[in-house]
PDB file of N, CA and C in Angstrom:
ATOM      1  N   UNK A 262      15.027  -3.296   1.570  1.00 89.00           N
ATOM      2  CA  UNK A 262      16.003  -3.630   2.553  1.00 89.00           C
ATOM      3  C   UNK A 262      14.804  -4.155   3.564  1.00 89.00           C
ATOM      4  N   UNK A 263      15.547  -4.668   5.239  1.00 94.00           N
ATOM      5  CA  UNK A 263      14.644  -5.387   6.156  1.00 94.00           C
ATOM      6  C   UNK A 263      14.534  -4.063   6.793  1.00 94.00           C
ATOM      7  N   UNK A 264      13.819  -3.795   6.926  1.00 97.00           N
ATOM      8  CA  UNK A 264      14.043  -2.575   8.201  1.00 97.00           C
ATOM      9  C   UNK A 264      12.761  -3.562   9.860  1.00 97.00           C
ATOM     10  N   UNK A 265      13.358  -3.799  10.783  1.00 97.00           N
ATOM     11  CA  UNK A 265      12.712  -4.346  11.485  1.00 97.00           C
ATOM     12  C   UNK A 265      12.857  -3.381  13.082  1.00 97.00           C
ATOM     13  N   UNK A 266      11.096  -4.127  13.857  1.00 96.00           N
ATOM     14  CA  UNK A 266      11.301  -3.601  15.452  1.00 96.00           C
ATOM     15  C   UNK A 266      12.283  -4.852  16.029  1.00 96.00           C
ATOM     16  N   UNK A 267      12.829  -4.361  17.128  1.00 96.00           N
ATOM     17  CA  UNK A 267      13.551  -5.556  17.719  1.00 96.00           C
ATOM     18  C   UNK A 267      12.995  -7.109  18.322  1.00 96.00           C
ATOM     19  N   UNK A 268      11.318  -6.344  18.251  1.00 96.00           N
ATOM     20  CA  UNK A 268      10.782  -7.694  18.378  1.00 96.00           C
ATOM     21  C   UNK A 268      10.651  -9.004  17.338  1.00 96.00           C
ATOM     22  N   UNK A 269      10.668  -8.250  16.366  1.00 97.00           N
ATOM     23  CA  UNK A 269      10.535  -9.151  15.025  1.00 97.00           C
ATOM     24  C   UNK A 269      12.137 -10.060  14.673  1.00 97.00           C
ATOM     25  N   UNK A 270      13.447  -9.407  15.621  1.00 97.00           N
ATOM     26  CA  UNK A 270      14.893 -10.255  14.955  1.00 97.00           C
ATOM     27  C   UNK A 270      15.216 -11.021  16.261  1.00 97.00           C
ATOM     28  N   UNK A 271      15.481 -12.452  15.513  1.00 97.00           N
ATOM     29  CA  UNK A 271      15.893 -12.905  16.419  1.00 97.00           C
ATOM     30  C   UNK A 271      17.303 -13.464  17.247  1.00 97.00           C
ATOM     31  N   UNK A 272      17.343 -13.570  18.373  1.00 98.00           N
ATOM     32  CA  UNK A 272      18.825 -13.555  19.602  1.00 98.00           C
ATOM     33  C   UNK A 272      19.722 -14.647  18.288  1.00 98.00           C
ATOM     34  N   UNK A 273      19.574 -15.632  17.631  1.00 98.00           N
ATOM     35  CA  UNK A 273      19.621 -16.277  16.394  1.00 98.00           C
ATOM     36  C   UNK A 273      20.870 -15.413  15.461  1.00 98.00           C
ATOM     37  N   UNK A 274      19.854 -14.113  15.254  1.00 97.00           N
ATOM     38  CA  UNK A 274      20.080 -13.398  14.182  1.00 97.00           C
ATOM     39  C   UNK A 274      21.495 -12.590  14.556  1.00 97.00           C
ATOM     40  N   UNK A 275      21.124 -12.163  15.894  1.00 98.00           N
ATOM     41  CA  UNK A 275      22.231 -11.245  16.356  1.00 98.00           C
ATOM     42  C   UNK A 275      22.666 -11.459  17.252  1.00 98.00           C
ATOM     43  N   UNK A 276      22.984 -13.089  17.296  1.00 98.00           N
ATOM     44  CA  UNK A 276      24.219 -13.648  17.943  1.00 98.00           C
ATOM     45  C   UNK A 276      25.194 -13.846  15.918  1.00 98.00           C
ATOM     46  N   UNK A 277      24.742 -14.344  15.508  1.00 97.00           N
ATOM     47  CA  UNK A 277      25.651 -14.323  14.396  1.00 97.00           C
ATOM     48  C   UNK A 277      26.252 -13.455  14.142  1.00 97.00           C
ATOM     49  N   UNK A 278      25.819 -11.857  14.093  1.00 97.00           N
ATOM     50  CA  UNK A 278      26.336 -10.983  13.357  1.00 97.00           C
ATOM     51  C   UNK A 278      27.235 -10.655  14.971  1.00 97.00           C
ATOM     52  N   UNK A 279      27.362 -10.922  16.228  1.00 97.00           N
ATOM     53  CA  UNK A 279      28.513 -10.164  17.195  1.00 97.00           C
ATOM     54  C   UNK A 279      29.386 -11.249  16.780  1.00 97.00           C
ATOM     55  N   UNK A 280      28.657 -12.764  16.420  1.00 98.00           N
ATOM     56  CA  UNK A 280      29.719 -13.677  16.947  1.00 98.00           C
ATOM     57  C   UNK A 280      30.702 -12.992  15.712  1.00 98.00           C
ATOM     58  N   UNK A 281      30.283 -12.426  14.186  1.00 97.00           N
ATOM     59  CA  UNK A 281      31.305 -12.407  13.439  1.00 97.00           C
ATOM     60  C   UNK A 281      31.897 -10.929  13.305  1.00 97.00           C
ATOM     61  N   UNK A 282      31.338 -10.171  13.891  1.00 97.00           N
ATOM     62  CA  UNK A 282      31.982  -8.451  14.354  1.00 97.00           C
ATOM     63  C   UNK A 282      33.279  -8.499  15.288  1.00 97.00           C
ATOM     64  N   UNK A 283      32.438  -9.412  16.097  1.00 97.00           N
ATOM     65  CA  UNK A 283      33.603  -9.437  17.410  1.00 97.00           C
ATOM     66  C   UNK A 283      34.435 -10.036  17.198  1.00 97.00           C
ATOM     67  N   UNK A 284      34.986 -11.595  16.422  1.00 98.00           N
ATOM     68  CA  UNK A 284      35.889 -11.786  16.012  1.00 98.00           C
ATOM     69  C   UNK A 284      36.690 -11.131  14.935  1.00 98.00           C
ATOM     70  N   UNK A 285      36.424 -10.369  14.509  1.00 97.00           N
ATOM     71  CA  UNK A 285      36.960  -9.566  13.113  1.00 97.00           C
ATOM     72  C   UNK A 285      37.860  -8.581  13.847  1.00 97.00           C
ATOM     73  N   UNK A 286      37.316  -8.265  14.900  1.00 96.00           N
ATOM     74  CA  UNK A 286      38.118  -6.790  16.313  1.00 96.00           C
ATOM     75  C   UNK A 286      38.449  -7.264  17.274  1.00 96.00           C
ATOM     76  N   UNK A 287      38.590  -8.626  16.598  1.00 97.00           N
ATOM     77  CA  UNK A 287      39.244  -9.112  18.310  1.00 97.00           C
ATOM     78  C   UNK A 287      39.028  -9.326  19.517  1.00 97.00           C
ATOM     79  N   UNK A 288      37.058  -8.886  19.785  1.00 97.00           N
ATOM     80  CA  UNK A 288      36.244  -8.646  21.031  1.00 97.00           C
ATOM     81  C   UNK A 288      35.614 -10.469  21.351  1.00 97.00           C
ATOM     82  N   UNK A 289      36.213 -11.238  21.382  1.00 98.00           N
ATOM     83  CA  UNK A 289      35.645 -12.854  20.633  1.00 98.00           C
ATOM     84  C   UNK A 289      34.767 -12.247  22.580  1.00 98.00           C
ATOM     85  N   UNK A 290      36.142 -12.268  23.507  1.00 98.00           N
ATOM     86  CA  UNK A 290      35.641 -12.702  25.577  1.00 98.00           C
ATOM     87  C   UNK A 290      34.422 -11.348  25.325  1.00 98.00           C
ATOM     88  N   UNK A 291      33.802 -10.715  24.809  1.00 98.00           N
ATOM     89  CA  UNK A 291      32.512  -9.603  24.725  1.00 98.00           C
ATOM     90  C   UNK A 291      31.618 -10.108  24.154  1.00 98.00           C
ATOM     91  N   UNK A 292      31.774 -11.498  23.280  1.00 98.00           N
ATOM     92  CA  UNK A 292      30.276 -11.919  22.949  1.00 98.00           C
ATOM     93  C   UNK A 292      29.217 -12.060  24.092  1.00 98.00           C
ATOM     94  N   UNK A 293      29.429 -12.807  25.202  1.00 98.00           N
ATOM     95  CA  UNK A 293      28.830 -12.900  26.314  1.00 98.00           C
ATOM     96  C   UNK A 293      27.651 -11.029  26.855  1.00 98.00           C
ATOM     97  N   UNK A 294      28.168 -10.711  27.401  1.00 98.00           N
ATOM     98  CA  UNK A 294      28.239  -9.202  27.523  1.00 98.00           C
ATOM     99  C   UNK A 294      27.267  -8.335  26.310  1.00 98.00           C
ATOM    100  N   UNK A 295      27.578  -8.857  24.798  1.00 97.00           N
ATOM    101  CA  UNK A 295      26.522  -8.258  23.925  1.00 97.00           C
ATOM    102  C   UNK A 295      25.263  -8.724  23.889  1.00 97.00           C
ATOM    103  N   UNK A 296      25.396 -10.063  23.906  1.00 98.00           N
ATOM    104  CA  UNK A 296      24.183 -11.082  24.086  1.00 98.00           C
ATOM    105  C   UNK A 296      23.423 -11.024  25.285  1.00 98.00           C
ATOM    106  N   UNK A 297      23.864 -10.359  26.014  1.00 98.00           N
ATOM    107  CA  UNK A 297      22.983  -9.740  27.226  1.00 98.00           C
ATOM    108  C   UNK A 297      22.356  -8.292  27.144  1.00 98.00           C
ATOM    109  N   UNK A 298      23.569  -7.865  26.419  1.00 98.00           N
ATOM    110  CA  UNK A 298      22.550  -6.110  26.405  1.00 98.00           C
ATOM    111  C   UNK A 298      21.193  -6.223  24.938  1.00 98.00           C
ATOM    112  N   UNK A 299      21.403  -7.219  23.901  1.00 97.00           N
ATOM    113  CA  UNK A 299      20.650  -7.496  23.346  1.00 97.00           C
ATOM    114  C   UNK A 299      19.353  -7.602  23.574  1.00 97.00           C
ATOM    115  N   UNK A 300      19.614  -9.056  24.946  1.00 97.00           N
ATOM    116  CA  UNK A 300      18.587  -9.538  25.405  1.00 97.00           C
ATOM    117  C   UNK A 300      17.711  -8.859  25.854  1.00 97.00           C
ATOM    118  N   UNK A 301      18.128  -7.928  26.876  1.00 97.00           N
ATOM    119  CA  UNK A 301      17.143  -6.302  26.987  1.00 97.00           C
ATOM    120  C   UNK A 301      17.201  -5.913  26.726  1.00 97.00           C
ATOM    121  N   UNK A 302      17.753  -5.083  25.412  1.00 97.00           N
ATOM    122  CA  UNK A 302      17.551  -3.970  24.854  1.00 97.00           C
ATOM    123  C   UNK A 302      16.778  -4.016  23.298  1.00 97.00           C
ATOM    124  N   UNK A 303      17.224  -5.181  22.826  1.00 97.00           N
ATOM    125  CA  UNK A 303      16.138  -5.792  21.129  1.00 97.00           C
ATOM    126  C   UNK A 303      15.458  -5.023  21.120  1.00 97.00           C
ATOM    127  N   UNK A 304      13.703  -4.752  22.474  1.00 97.00           N
ATOM    128  CA  UNK A 304      12.956  -4.445  21.310  1.00 97.00           C
ATOM    129  C   UNK A 304      12.766  -3.243  21.782  1.00 97.00           C
ATOM    130  N   UNK A 305      13.869  -2.390  22.107  1.00 97.00           N
ATOM    131  CA  UNK A 305      13.822  -0.886  22.166  1.00 97.00           C
ATOM    132  C   UNK A 305      14.370  -0.313  20.460  1.00 97.00           C
ATOM    133  N   UNK A 306      15.182  -1.157  20.181  1.00 98.00           N
ATOM    134  CA  UNK A 306      16.110  -0.822  18.355  1.00 98.00           C
ATOM    135  C   UNK A 306      15.049  -1.125  17.374  1.00 98.00           C
ATOM    136  N   UNK A 307      15.574  -0.487  16.556  1.00 98.00           N
ATOM    137  CA  UNK A 307      15.091  -0.688  15.084  1.00 98.00           C
ATOM    138  C   UNK A 307      16.659  -1.437  14.265  1.00 98.00           C
ATOM    139  N   UNK A 308      15.969  -2.005  13.735  1.00 98.00           N
ATOM    140  CA  UNK A 308      17.403  -3.167  13.172  1.00 98.00           C
ATOM    141  C   UNK A 308      16.940  -2.893  11.356  1.00 98.00           C
ATOM    142  N   UNK A 309      18.431  -3.165  10.685  1.00 97.00           N
ATOM    143  CA  UNK A 309      18.249  -2.799   9.235  1.00 97.00           C
ATOM    144  C   UNK A 309      19.257  -4.194   9.075  1.00 97.00           C
ATOM    145  N   UNK A 310      18.374  -5.492   9.409  1.00 96.00           N
ATOM    146  CA  UNK A 310      18.938  -6.541   8.747  1.00 96.00           C
ATOM    147  C   UNK A 310      19.048  -6.909   7.273  1.00 96.00           C
ATOM    148  N   UNK A 311      19.886  -7.032   6.860  1.00 95.00           N
ATOM    149  CA  UNK A 311      20.287  -7.807   4.991  1.00 95.00           C
ATOM    150  C   UNK A 311      21.627  -8.819   5.396  1.00 95.00           C
ATOM    151  N   UNK A 312      22.097  -9.450   4.289  1.00 95.00           N
ATOM    152  CA  UNK A 312      23.032 -10.121   4.223  1.00 95.00           C
ATOM    153  C   UNK A 312      24.288 -10.524   4.135  1.00 95.00           C
ATOM    154  N   UNK A 313      24.550  -8.385   3.754  1.00 96.00           N
ATOM    155  CA  UNK A 313      25.850  -8.109   3.613  1.00 96.00           C
ATOM    156  C   UNK A 313      26.711  -6.864   4.823  1.00 96.00           C
ATOM    157  N   UNK A 314      24.982  -6.443   5.847  1.00 96.00           N
ATOM    158  CA  UNK A 314      24.996  -5.037   6.546  1.00 96.00           C
ATOM    159  C   UNK A 314      24.230  -5.683   7.407  1.00 96.00           C
ATOM    160  N   UNK A 315      24.448  -5.065   8.539  1.00 97.00           N
ATOM    161  CA  UNK A 315      23.318  -4.531   9.286  1.00 97.00           C
ATOM    162  C   UNK A 315      23.622  -3.150  10.119  1.00 97.00           C
ATOM    163  N   UNK A 316      22.090  -2.442  10.835  1.00 97.00           N
ATOM    164  CA  UNK A 316      22.304  -1.224  11.647  1.00 97.00           C
ATOM    165  C   UNK A 316      21.581  -1.359  12.342  1.00 97.00           C
ATOM    166  N   UNK A 317      21.941  -1.001  14.097  1.00 97.00           N
ATOM    167  CA  UNK A 317      20.903  -1.071  14.555  1.00 97.00           C
ATOM    168  C   UNK A 317      20.834   0.727  15.294  1.00 97.00           C
ATOM    169  N   UNK A 318      19.535   0.879  15.053  1.00 98.00           N
ATOM    170  CA  UNK A 318      19.430   2.351  15.457  1.00 98.00           C
ATOM    171  C   UNK A 318      18.247   2.365  16.561  1.00 98.00           C
ATOM    172  N   UNK A 319      18.230   3.251  17.853  1.00 97.00           N
ATOM    173  CA  UNK A 319      17.362   3.345  19.293  1.00 97.00           C
ATOM    174  C   UNK A 319      16.764   5.094  18.748  1.00 97.00           C
ATOM    175  N   UNK A 320      15.392   5.378  18.967  1.00 97.00           N
ATOM    176  CA  UNK A 320      15.079   6.426  18.649  1.00 97.00           C
ATOM    177  C   UNK A 320      14.696   7.146  20.403  1.00 97.00           C
ATOM    178  N   UNK A 321      14.830   8.299  20.768  1.00 97.00           N
ATOM    179  CA  UNK A 321      14.877   8.841  22.094  1.00 97.00           C
ATOM    180  C   UNK A 321      14.835  10.353  21.923  1.00 97.00           C
ATOM    181  N   UNK A 322      14.611  10.400  22.975  1.00 97.00           N
ATOM    182  CA  UNK A 322      14.155  12.493  23.263  1.00 97.00           C
ATOM    183  C   UNK A 322      15.020  12.997  23.583  1.00 97.00           C
ATOM    184  N   UNK A 323      15.925  14.365  24.004  1.00 96.00           N
ATOM    185  CA  UNK A 323      16.707  15.430  24.581  1.00 96.00           C
ATOM    186  C   UNK A 323      15.001  15.655  26.147  1.00 96.00           C
ATOM    187  N   UNK A 324      15.754  16.284  26.717  1.00 96.00           N
ATOM    188  CA  UNK A 324      15.204  16.695  27.802  1.00 96.00           C
ATOM    189  C   UNK A 324      14.125  17.919  27.552  1.00 96.00           C
ATOM    190  N   UNK A 325      14.340  18.383  26.405  1.00 97.00           N
ATOM    191  CA  UNK A 325      13.772  20.068  25.564  1.00 97.00           C
ATOM    192  C   UNK A 325      11.954  18.790  24.705  1.00 97.00           C
ATOM    193  N   UNK A 326      12.552  17.729  24.664  1.00 97.00           N
ATOM    194  CA  UNK A 326      11.323  16.796  23.384  1.00 97.00           C
ATOM    195  C   UNK A 326      11.946  16.668  22.174  1.00 97.00           C
ATOM    196  N   UNK A 327      12.899  17.305  21.758  1.00 98.00           N
ATOM    197  CA  UNK A 327      13.133  16.727  20.625  1.00 98.00           C
ATOM    198  C   UNK A 327      13.695  15.504  20.350  1.00 98.00           C
ATOM    199  N   UNK A 328      13.068  15.350  19.379  1.00 98.00           N
ATOM    200  CA  UNK A 328      13.588  13.364  18.661  1.00 98.00           C
ATOM    201  C   UNK A 328      14.646  13.648  18.100  1.00 98.00           C
ATOM    202  N   UNK A 329      15.042  12.545  18.633  1.00 98.00           N
ATOM    203  CA  UNK A 329      16.798  11.887  17.768  1.00 98.00           C
ATOM    204  C   UNK A 329      16.754  10.363  17.562  1.00 98.00           C
ATOM    205  N   UNK A 330      17.893  10.325  17.494  1.00 98.00           N
ATOM    206  CA  UNK A 330      17.568   8.818  16.017  1.00 98.00           C
ATOM    207  C   UNK A 330      19.536   8.699  16.439  1.00 98.00           C
ATOM    208  N   UNK A 331      19.642   7.568  17.640  1.00 97.00           N
ATOM    209  CA  UNK A 331      20.812   7.081  18.274  1.00 97.00           C
ATOM    210  C   UNK A 331      21.450   5.756  16.942  1.00 97.00           C
ATOM    211  N   UNK A 332      22.903   6.261  16.048  1.00 97.00           N
ATOM    212  CA  UNK A 332      23.350   4.435  15.404  1.00 97.00           C
ATOM    213  C   UNK A 332      23.948   4.051  16.491  1.00 97.00           C
ATOM    214  N   UNK A 333      23.220   2.708  17.195  1.00 96.00           N
ATOM    215  CA  UNK A 333      23.746   1.865  18.106  1.00 96.00           C
ATOM    216  C   UNK A 333      25.143   1.213  17.354  1.00 96.00           C
ATOM    217  N   UNK A 334      24.948   0.348  16.868  1.00 95.00           N
ATOM    218  CA  UNK A 334      25.624   0.056  15.307  1.00 95.00           C
ATOM    219  C   UNK A 334      25.654  -0.472  14.467  1.00 95.00           C
ATOM    220  N   UNK A 335      26.493  -0.162  13.322  1.00 94.00           N
ATOM    221  CA  UNK A 335      26.509  -0.974  12.470  1.00 94.00           C
ATOM    222  C   UNK A 335      28.200  -1.720  11.789  1.00 94.00           C
ATOM    223  N   UNK A 336      27.626  -2.649  11.170  1.00 96.00           N
ATOM    224  CA  UNK A 336      28.610  -2.440  10.516  1.00 96.00           C
ATOM    225  C   UNK A 336      27.697  -3.970   8.821  1.00 96.00           C
ATOM    226  N   UNK A 337      29.268  -3.373   7.756  1.00 97.00           N
ATOM    227  CA  UNK A 337      29.771  -4.113   6.597  1.00 97.00           C
ATOM    228  C   UNK A 337      30.639  -5.010   6.371  1.00 97.00           C
ATOM    229  N   UNK A 338      30.160  -6.155   5.869  1.00 97.00           N
ATOM    230  CA  UNK A 338      31.302  -7.489   5.759  1.00 97.00           C
ATOM    231  C   UNK A 338      32.038  -6.841   5.130  1.00 97.00           C
ATOM    232  N   UNK A 339      33.491  -7.114   5.341  1.00 97.00           N
ATOM    233  CA  UNK A 339      34.689  -7.082   4.687  1.00 97.00           C
ATOM    234  C   UNK A 339      34.446  -6.571   3.477  1.00 97.00           C
ATOM    235  N   UNK A 340      34.038  -8.233   2.436  1.00 97.00           N
ATOM    236  CA  UNK A 340      34.312  -7.811   1.185  1.00 97.00           C
ATOM    237  C   UNK A 340      33.656  -7.125   0.395  1.00 97.00           C
ATOM    238  N   UNK A 341      32.045  -6.719   0.937  1.00 97.00           N
ATOM    239  CA  UNK A 341      31.407  -5.665  -0.001  1.00 97.00           C
ATOM    240  C   UNK A 341      31.248  -4.065   1.222  1.00 97.00           C
ATOM    241  N   UNK A 342      32.284  -4.048   1.635  1.00 97.00           N
ATOM    242  CA  UNK A 342      32.784  -2.868   1.962  1.00 97.00           C
ATOM    243  C   UNK A 342      33.045  -1.821   0.666  1.00 97.00           C
ATOM    244  N   UNK A 343      32.164  -1.078   0.583  1.00 97.00           N
ATOM    245  CA  UNK A 343      32.592   0.075  -0.676  1.00 97.00           C
ATOM    246  C   UNK A 343      31.282   1.132   0.077  1.00 97.00           C
ATOM    247  N   UNK A 344      32.006   2.542  -1.122  1.00 97.00           N
ATOM    248  CA  UNK A 344      31.198   3.496  -1.072  1.00 97.00           C
ATOM    249  C   UNK A 344      29.871   3.309  -1.636  1.00 97.00           C
ATOM    250  N   UNK A 345      29.475   2.920  -2.771  1.00 96.00           N
ATOM    251  CA  UNK A 345      28.114   2.567  -2.705  1.00 96.00           C
ATOM    252  C   UNK A 345      27.329   1.889  -1.391  1.00 96.00           C
ATOM    253  N   UNK A 346      27.603   0.834  -1.130  1.00 96.00           N
ATOM    254  CA  UNK A 346      27.191   0.371   0.102  1.00 96.00           C
ATOM    255  C   UNK A 346      27.097   1.451   1.318  1.00 96.00           C
ATOM    256  N   UNK A 347      28.325   1.718   1.629  1.00 95.00           N
ATOM    257  CA  UNK A 347      27.336   2.925   2.712  1.00 95.00           C
ATOM    258  C   UNK A 347      27.029   4.106   2.467  1.00 95.00           C
ATOM    259  N   UNK A 348      26.704   4.303   1.401  1.00 96.00           N
ATOM    260  CA  UNK A 348      26.095   5.586   0.765  1.00 96.00           C
ATOM    261  C   UNK A 348      24.827   4.929   0.975  1.00 96.00           C
ATOM    262  N   UNK A 349      24.409   3.873   0.632  1.00 95.00           N
ATOM    263  CA  UNK A 349      22.983   3.064   1.107  1.00 95.00           C
ATOM    264  C   UNK A 349      22.737   2.563   2.248  1.00 95.00           C
ATOM    265  N   UNK A 350      23.485   2.913   2.621  1.00 96.00           N
ATOM    266  CA  UNK A 350      22.792   2.835   4.285  1.00 96.00           C
ATOM    267  C   UNK A 350      22.916   4.032   4.965  1.00 96.00           C
ATOM    268  N   UNK A 351      23.444   4.895   4.773  1.00 96.00           N
ATOM    269  CA  UNK A 351      24.005   6.551   5.336  1.00 96.00           C
ATOM    270  C   UNK A 351      21.818   6.898   5.039  1.00 96.00           C
ATOM    271  N   UNK A 352      22.006   6.698   3.532  1.00 96.00           N
ATOM    272  CA  UNK A 352      20.434   7.207   3.100  1.00 96.00           C
ATOM    273  C   UNK A 352      19.619   6.514   3.888  1.00 96.00           C
ATOM    274  N   UNK A 353      19.154   5.371   4.394  1.00 97.00           N
ATOM    275  CA  UNK A 353      18.409   4.174   4.482  1.00 97.00           C
ATOM    276  C   UNK A 353      18.001   4.893   5.959  1.00 97.00           C
ATOM    277  N   UNK A 354      19.857   5.557   6.719  1.00 97.00           N
ATOM    278  CA  UNK A 354      19.453   5.622   8.306  1.00 97.00           C
ATOM    279  C   UNK A 354      18.949   6.965   8.462  1.00 97.00           C
ATOM    280  N   UNK A 355      19.165   8.290   7.162  1.00 97.00           N
ATOM    281  CA  UNK A 355      18.453   9.362   6.910  1.00 97.00           C
ATOM    282  C   UNK A 355      17.191   9.304   7.071  1.00 97.00           C
ATOM    283  N   UNK A 356      16.527   8.222   5.868  1.00 97.00           N
ATOM    284  CA  UNK A 356      15.444   8.342   6.211  1.00 97.00           C
ATOM    285  C   UNK A 356      14.280   7.843   7.109  1.00 97.00           C
ATOM    286  N   UNK A 357      15.423   6.460   7.903  1.00 97.00           N
ATOM    287  CA  UNK A 357      14.207   6.585   8.966  1.00 97.00           C
ATOM    288  C   UNK A 357      14.379   7.392   9.852  1.00 97.00           C
ATOM    289  N   UNK A 358      15.155   8.093  10.259  1.00 97.00           N
ATOM    290  CA  UNK A 358      14.995   9.145  11.126  1.00 97.00           C
ATOM    291  C   UNK A 358      13.619   9.993  10.811  1.00 97.00           C
ATOM    292  N   UNK A 359      13.755  10.674   9.450  1.00 98.00           N
ATOM    293  CA  UNK A 359      12.930  11.475   9.362  1.00 98.00           C
ATOM    294  C   UNK A 359      11.418  11.072   9.316  1.00 98.00           C
ATOM    295  N   UNK A 360      11.379   9.726   8.680  1.00 97.00           N
ATOM    296  CA  UNK A 360      10.300   8.869   9.717  1.00 97.00           C
ATOM    297  C   UNK A 360       9.556   9.319  10.837  1.00 97.00           C
ATOM    298  N   UNK A 361      10.389   9.021  11.800  1.00 96.00           N
ATOM    299  CA  UNK A 361      10.531   9.147  13.036  1.00 96.00           C
ATOM    300  C   UNK A 361      10.125  10.445  13.252  1.00 96.00           C
ATOM    301  N   UNK A 362      10.523  11.453  12.698  1.00 97.00           N
ATOM    302  CA  UNK A 362      10.461  12.832  13.053  1.00 97.00           C
ATOM    303  C   UNK A 362      11.457  13.258  13.453  1.00 97.00           C
ATOM    304  N   UNK A 363      12.795  13.151  13.662  1.00 98.00           N
ATOM    305  CA  UNK A 363      14.306  13.059  14.265  1.00 98.00           C
ATOM    306  C   UNK A 363      14.446  14.069  14.220  1.00 98.00           C
ATOM    307  N   UNK A 364      15.124  15.554  14.651  1.00 97.00           N
ATOM    308  CA  UNK A 364      15.412  16.398  14.241  1.00 97.00           C
ATOM    309  C   UNK A 364      16.985  16.242  14.356  1.00 97.00           C
ATOM    310  N   UNK A 365      17.475  15.266  14.757  1.00 97.00           N
ATOM    311  CA  UNK A 365      18.838  15.015  14.903  1.00 97.00           C
ATOM    312  C   UNK A 365      19.622  13.112  14.593  1.00 97.00           C
ATOM    313  N   UNK A 366      20.058  12.976  14.229  1.00 97.00           N
ATOM    314  CA  UNK A 366      20.519  11.339  13.806  1.00 97.00           C
ATOM    315  C   UNK A 366      22.246  11.606  14.337  1.00 97.00           C
ATOM    316  N   UNK A 367      22.471  10.790  15.730  1.00 96.00           N
ATOM    317  CA  UNK A 367      23.522  10.798  16.202  1.00 96.00           C
ATOM    318  C   UNK A 367      24.526   9.453  15.479  1.00 96.00           C
ATOM    319  N   UNK A 368      25.432   9.621  15.259  1.00 93.00           N
ATOM    320  CA  UNK A 368      26.202   8.300  14.579  1.00 93.00           C
ATOM    321  C   UNK A 368      27.640   8.624  15.217  1.00 93.00           C
ATOM    322  N   UNK A 369      27.927   7.712  15.971  1.00 78.00           N
ATOM    323  CA  UNK A 369      28.734   6.912  16.774  1.00 78.00           C
ATOM    324  C   UNK A 369      29.984   6.359  16.011  1.00 78.00           C
ATOM    325  N   UNK A 370      30.978   6.292  16.167  1.00 63.00           N
ATOM    326  CA  UNK A 370      32.231   5.147  16.088  1.00 63.00           C
ATOM    327  C   UNK A 370      32.064   3.725  17.208  1.00 63.00           C
ATOM    328  N   UNK A 371      32.827   2.781  16.105  1.00 58.00           N
ATOM    329  CA  UNK A 371      33.081   1.529  17.175  1.00 58.00           C
ATOM    330  C   UNK A 371      33.957   1.174  16.360  1.00 58.00           C
TER     331      UNK A 371
END
């Protein structure tokens, strides 16, 4: 699995995923806003980049110093969506959070 710090991920790769995700969800009018976000934030993120899926994570700490890992976004290509792929990603998210000594793993929905 390709786990990369944000500076190692090209904007072209990010743009490809943005176009695919936003097209599926009818959000193509948000492509530029997404690109702008990643241009500013990507160096703070951890990426899992595969041909069939991606995930974007951000580490932080609460006001008491408790380390946290946030799942900013993840996506699985429609034809690859199954429980095996989902569980593979889930285990990897947990593994990365533990590697960064995070007490909490926050996963929103989008």
